[in-house]
Structure formats: C-alpha cells, structure tokens
Amino acid sequence: MAVAWHTDTVSLTAPRTHTVLLAEDDRAIRNALERALTLEGYRVTAVADGVEALAQAHRSRPDVLLLDVMMPGIDGLQVCRVLRAEGDRTPVLMLTALVETADRIAGLDAGADDYVVKPFDVEEVFARLRALLRRAAPAPASVPDGTSTAQEPADTRETRDPGEAQNAAAGRYIGAAGLRMDPQARRAWRGQRELELTRTEFELLELLIRNAGIVLDHSTIYDRIWGYDFGPGSKNLAVYVGYLRRKLDEPGAPPLIHTVRGVGYVLREL
C-alpha cells in the first residue's frame, strides 16, 4: 500500500526530542514512514510486529506510539490493550485499513487516542501526531501575577484560613446537565456514577460542559480537541461523540449530547 508523501513538502518543524515507536508489518509502509518521520525531526524506532512493539515500549517509553491495527501475532489493538492495562497512558495513533464505524470503536475501546485510515497522506499523520503530543504535554504552572508557583513555606500554609482550602477545592469542579468534572484530577461523574473516559473523551466532554447550551460546530470542536480540522469527510468526531454517549446515557434518562444536523453538537438536558 502506497503512502503519499513528498520530500519537497516535508519541513523540519517537529521537536527533535519527540520519540516515536512505529509498529507496521508492511516493510514498504514502515520504511517510508520511518524516513518521513525522521526527516520531520522525530527520533523513530521502527519494528515489524506487536511483540517487538511491546518489548520496545517496555525497554524505552516513547512519546507517542504509531501502531498498525492488523499485524501477525499480536496486533495493534492487543498492544494498546496491554499497555493500557499496565497503566501506560502514552498517546497511541492507530493505522488501519478498516473503515467501518464498529472497527473504529474497537480501536477506541482498546485505548487508542486517534486513528488514520489507509491509504493516507503522511502530512495527516504529522498533524495528528502533533495534536496528540500537544495534548499529552503537561500544562505549565502559572499564576496571574507571574509570581513563582513554588511550594509555600510551612509557616505560611499553617496560618491559612481552613475554609480557604475548601473553597479552592470546590472551585476545581465544573458541571452541567447533571455532570460534574474535576479537570485537575481528570475525573468525571454523572450523578454518583464515575465515568471511565479516555483522554480524548475527557477533553471532548470538558469542552461540551464548559459550553453547555451552546451549539459547537464541527470545525470548532476539531480545532479545540485535535488542533486540526480534518474536513467534512472525516468521521472521527462522530465516532467519539457516539462513544461518549454510550458512557453517559442511562436507561430512562434523557440524552445529554444532542446533534444539531449540519452544524455540530450541544450538551443540554431536554
């Protein structure tokens, strides 16, 4: 399977400190991607199957994994499941020739963060990798007046009003339509039920909660969640919305995420 890429369009823009573990059993695709990613500035470790991918991931944790879904022996979905079961939250971008929604949901169920459908243009792979790496990067600590965020001296903490800590904790939560989130702890609840969300699902739900009652168009959501608008032909957003609905909805309860046909999505109670 051909990979569309051109040396005259590759720019050395990606940080050279980012490492990619590439697992692809098709030698031509593997070699083409390894070369393109290297030219783009990534440090690439390329392997031919899932067994090697797991061994390499355990040996040296990469910044992002690029996994082919269909590989002999241990496939990309199994690799992702094993890593997630071990508590490894490294971003995973899947390469797949499977285009049915059920196949994409299987990848999300396995713990993948995003996917690219073959045949693909390497520039799309670059864009999705950049988006995953941006989202995985820790947020810099800052305060409005620019002062240091270093830990306070013990004597200062001891004299603080006890109610201040409670107010600060309460301010951590956001909520709407019976949902509650703690963005700092990356936890979310519907009523008393805690939701098990992937990174992308959490960020999508947080965006909807912060804009509850407002219809968000597809382009805005793509830009805020993925950092890139993949165009009207992409089903990526629809798949994630559908998957998030499955985790939010409850029997006998009204749906919370509504489709505004031709525009986008909105979070609200009917």
Coordinates of C-alpha atoms in Angstrom, one line a residue:
M1 CA 0.0 0.0 0.0
A2 CA 1.4 3.3 -1.1
V3 CA 2.0 6.2 1.3
A4 CA 1.5 9.6 -0.2
W5 CA 4.4 11.9 0.8
H6 CA 6.8 14.2 -1.0
T7 CA 10.3 15.3 0.2
D8 CA 9.7 18.8 -1.1
T9 CA 6.8 19.3 1.3
V10 CA 8.5 18.0 4.5
S11 CA 9.6 20.6 6.9
L12 CA 11.8 20.2 9.9
T13 CA 9.3 21.6 12.4
A14 CA 8.7 18.9 14.9
P15 CA 10.8 19.0 18.1
R16 CA 13.7 16.5 17.8
T17 CA 13.2 15.4 21.4
H18 CA 10.0 13.6 20.5
T19 CA 10.3 9.9 20.1
V20 CA 8.0 7.7 18.0
L21 CA 7.6 3.9 18.3
L22 CA 6.4 2.7 14.9
A23 CA 4.9 -0.8 14.5
E24 CA 4.0 -1.8 11.0
D25 CA 4.4 -5.2 9.3
D26 CA 4.3 -3.9 5.8
R27 CA 8.0 -3.2 5.0
A28 CA 7.3 -0.5 2.4
I29 CA 5.0 1.5 4.6
R30 CA 7.3 1.1 7.6
N31 CA 10.3 2.2 5.7
A32 CA 8.5 5.2 4.1
L33 CA 7.0 6.3 7.4
E34 CA 10.3 5.9 9.3
R35 CA 12.1 8.0 6.7
A36 CA 9.4 10.7 6.6
L37 CA 9.2 10.9 10.4
T38 CA 13.0 11.2 10.7
L39 CA 13.1 14.0 8.1
E40 CA 10.3 15.7 10.1
G41 CA 12.6 15.7 13.1
Y42 CA 11.3 12.8 15.2
R43 CA 13.5 10.0 16.7
V44 CA 12.0 6.8 15.3
T45 CA 12.2 3.2 16.5
A46 CA 10.5 1.0 13.8
V47 CA 9.5 -2.6 14.5
A48 CA 7.6 -5.2 12.4
D49 CA 5.1 -6.7 14.8
G50 CA 3.3 -6.3 18.1
V51 CA 5.7 -8.5 20.1
E52 CA 8.6 -6.2 19.2
A53 CA 6.5 -3.2 19.9
L54 CA 5.7 -4.3 23.4
A55 CA 9.3 -5.2 24.1
Q56 CA 10.5 -1.8 22.9
A57 CA 7.8 0.1 24.8
H58 CA 8.8 -1.7 28.0
R59 CA 12.5 -1.1 27.2
S60 CA 12.3 2.7 26.5
R61 CA 9.0 4.5 26.8
P62 CA 8.4 6.7 23.6
D63 CA 6.5 10.0 23.5
V64 CA 3.9 8.5 21.1
L65 CA 3.1 5.2 19.5
L66 CA 2.1 4.7 15.9
L67 CA 0.6 1.2 15.6
D68 CA -0.8 -0.7 12.6
V69 CA -4.0 -2.4 13.6
M70 CA -3.5 -5.6 11.6
M71 CA -0.2 -7.3 12.3
P72 CA 0.6 -11.0 12.6
G73 CA 0.7 -12.5 16.1
I74 CA -0.1 -9.6 18.5
D75 CA -1.9 -6.9 16.6
G76 CA -2.0 -3.2 17.3
L77 CA -5.3 -3.4 19.3
Q78 CA -3.7 -6.0 21.6
V79 CA -0.6 -3.9 22.1
C80 CA -2.8 -1.0 23.1
R81 CA -4.8 -3.1 25.5
V82 CA -1.7 -4.5 27.2
L83 CA -0.2 -1.0 27.6
R84 CA -3.4 0.5 29.0
A85 CA -3.9 -2.4 31.4
E86 CA -0.4 -1.7 32.7
G87 CA -1.3 1.9 33.3
D88 CA 0.7 3.3 30.4
R89 CA -1.1 6.4 29.0
T90 CA 1.3 7.1 26.2
P91 CA -0.7 8.6 23.2
V92 CA -1.5 6.0 20.6
L93 CA -2.2 6.7 16.9
M94 CA -3.6 3.7 15.0
L95 CA -3.0 3.0 11.4
T96 CA -5.9 1.0 9.9
A97 CA -7.3 -0.2 6.6
L98 CA -10.7 -0.9 8.4
V99 CA -13.1 1.9 7.8
E100 CA -16.4 0.7 9.4
T101 CA -17.5 2.5 12.5
A102 CA -17.5 -0.7 14.5
D103 CA -13.8 -1.2 13.7
R104 CA -13.0 2.4 14.8
I105 CA -14.9 1.9 18.0
A106 CA -12.9 -1.3 18.7
G107 CA -9.8 0.8 18.5
L108 CA -11.2 3.3 20.9
D109 CA -12.3 0.6 23.2
A110 CA -8.7 -0.7 23.2
G111 CA -7.5 2.6 24.4
A112 CA -6.3 4.3 21.2
D113 CA -6.4 8.1 21.1
D114 CA -6.8 8.6 17.4
Y115 CA -6.5 6.8 14.0
V116 CA -5.6 7.3 10.4
V117 CA -7.2 5.3 7.7
K118 CA -5.1 3.7 4.9
P119 CA -4.2 4.9 2.3
F120 CA -3.1 8.1 4.0
D121 CA -1.1 11.2 3.3
V122 CA 1.9 11.5 5.6
E123 CA 1.0 15.1 6.3
E124 CA -2.2 13.9 8.0
V125 CA -0.1 11.6 10.2
F126 CA 2.2 14.5 11.1
A127 CA -0.8 16.7 12.0
R128 CA -2.4 14.0 14.2
L129 CA 0.9 13.3 15.9
R130 CA 1.4 17.0 16.7
A131 CA -2.1 17.2 18.1
L132 CA -1.6 14.1 20.4
L133 CA 1.8 15.4 21.6
R134 CA 0.3 18.9 22.4
R135 CA -2.5 17.3 24.4
A136 CA -0.1 15.0 26.3
A137 CA 2.3 17.8 27.2
P138 CA 2.0 18.9 30.8
A139 CA 0.4 22.3 31.3
P140 CA 2.9 24.9 32.5
A141 CA 2.3 26.1 36.0
S142 CA 1.4 29.8 36.2
V143 CA -0.4 32.4 38.3
P144 CA -2.0 35.6 37.1
D145 CA 0.7 38.0 38.6
G146 CA 3.6 35.9 37.2
T147 CA 5.0 35.1 40.7
S148 CA 6.6 31.8 41.4
T149 CA 4.4 28.7 41.9
A150 CA 6.9 27.1 44.2
Q151 CA 5.5 25.5 47.4
E152 CA 4.7 27.9 50.2
P153 CA 6.8 27.9 53.3
A154 CA 5.3 25.7 56.1
D155 CA 4.6 28.6 58.4
T156 CA 2.5 30.3 55.6
R157 CA 0.4 27.2 55.0
E158 CA -0.2 26.7 58.7
T159 CA -1.7 30.1 59.2
R160 CA -4.1 30.0 56.2
D161 CA -7.8 30.1 56.8
P162 CA -9.1 26.5 56.9
G163 CA -12.1 27.5 54.8
E164 CA -9.8 28.8 52.0
A165 CA -8.6 25.3 51.1
Q166 CA -12.2 24.0 50.9
N167 CA -13.2 26.9 48.6
A168 CA -10.2 26.2 46.4
A169 CA -11.2 22.6 46.2
A170 CA -14.8 23.5 45.3
G171 CA -13.5 25.8 42.6
R172 CA -11.8 22.9 40.9
Y173 CA -15.1 21.4 39.7
I174 CA -17.2 22.2 36.7
G175 CA -20.6 20.9 35.9
A176 CA -23.7 21.0 33.7
A177 CA -26.7 18.8 32.9
G178 CA -26.2 16.5 35.9
L179 CA -22.5 16.0 35.0
R180 CA -19.6 17.0 37.2
M181 CA -15.9 17.1 36.4
D182 CA -12.6 17.7 38.1
P183 CA -10.2 18.8 35.3
Q184 CA -7.2 18.7 37.6
A185 CA -7.7 15.1 38.7
R186 CA -9.1 14.1 35.3
R187 CA -12.3 12.6 36.8
A188 CA -15.9 12.9 35.8
W189 CA -19.3 11.8 37.1
R190 CA -22.9 11.6 36.0
G191 CA -24.8 11.8 39.3
Q192 CA -22.9 9.4 41.7
R193 CA -21.6 7.2 38.8
E194 CA -18.0 7.9 37.9
L195 CA -17.2 7.8 34.2
E196 CA -14.3 5.9 32.8
L197 CA -13.1 8.1 30.0
T198 CA -10.1 8.1 27.6
R199 CA -8.0 11.3 27.2
T200 CA -9.9 12.4 24.1
E201 CA -13.3 11.6 25.6
F202 CA -12.5 13.6 28.7
E203 CA -11.4 16.6 26.7
L204 CA -14.4 16.5 24.5
L205 CA -16.8 16.2 27.5
E206 CA -15.0 19.1 29.2
L207 CA -15.4 21.3 26.1
L208 CA -19.1 20.5 26.0
I209 CA -19.6 21.1 29.7
R210 CA -17.8 24.5 29.6
N211 CA -20.1 25.5 26.7
A212 CA -23.3 23.8 27.9
G213 CA -26.3 25.1 26.0
I214 CA -24.1 26.4 23.2
V215 CA -24.0 24.6 19.8
L216 CA -20.4 24.0 18.9
D217 CA -19.7 23.5 15.2
H218 CA -17.6 20.7 13.9
S219 CA -14.6 22.9 13.0
T220 CA -14.5 24.5 16.5
I221 CA -14.5 21.1 18.2
Y222 CA -11.8 19.7 15.8
D223 CA -9.6 22.7 16.4
R224 CA -10.1 22.6 20.2
I225 CA -9.7 18.8 20.7
W226 CA -7.3 17.8 17.9
G227 CA -5.8 21.1 16.9
Y228 CA -6.6 20.4 13.3
D229 CA -9.8 20.4 11.2
F230 CA -9.8 17.1 9.2
G231 CA -12.5 18.3 6.9
P232 CA -16.2 17.4 6.2
G233 CA -15.3 13.9 5.2
S234 CA -13.9 12.9 8.5
K235 CA -16.0 10.7 10.8
N236 CA -13.5 11.0 13.7
L237 CA -15.7 13.4 15.7
A238 CA -18.9 11.4 15.1
V239 CA -17.2 8.2 16.4
Y240 CA -16.0 9.9 19.6
V241 CA -19.4 11.5 20.2
G242 CA -21.1 8.2 19.8
Y243 CA -18.6 6.5 22.1
L244 CA -19.0 9.2 24.7
R245 CA -22.8 9.0 24.5
R246 CA -22.6 5.2 25.3
K247 CA -20.8 6.1 28.5
L248 CA -23.0 9.0 29.5
D249 CA -26.5 7.8 28.7
E250 CA -28.6 5.9 31.3
P251 CA -31.8 3.9 30.8
G252 CA -34.9 6.1 31.3
A253 CA -32.8 9.2 31.5
P254 CA -32.8 11.9 28.7
P255 CA -29.8 12.0 26.4
L256 CA -27.3 14.8 27.2
I257 CA -25.4 15.3 23.9
H258 CA -27.6 16.4 21.0
T259 CA -26.8 16.6 17.3
V260 CA -27.7 19.8 15.5
R261 CA -27.8 18.5 12.0
G262 CA -25.4 20.3 9.6
V263 CA -23.9 22.3 12.4
G264 CA -22.4 20.3 15.4
Y265 CA -23.2 19.3 18.9
V266 CA -24.6 20.7 22.1
L267 CA -24.7 19.5 25.7
R268 CA -28.1 20.1 27.4
E269 CA -30.9 18.5 29.3
L270 CA -34.3 18.3 27.4

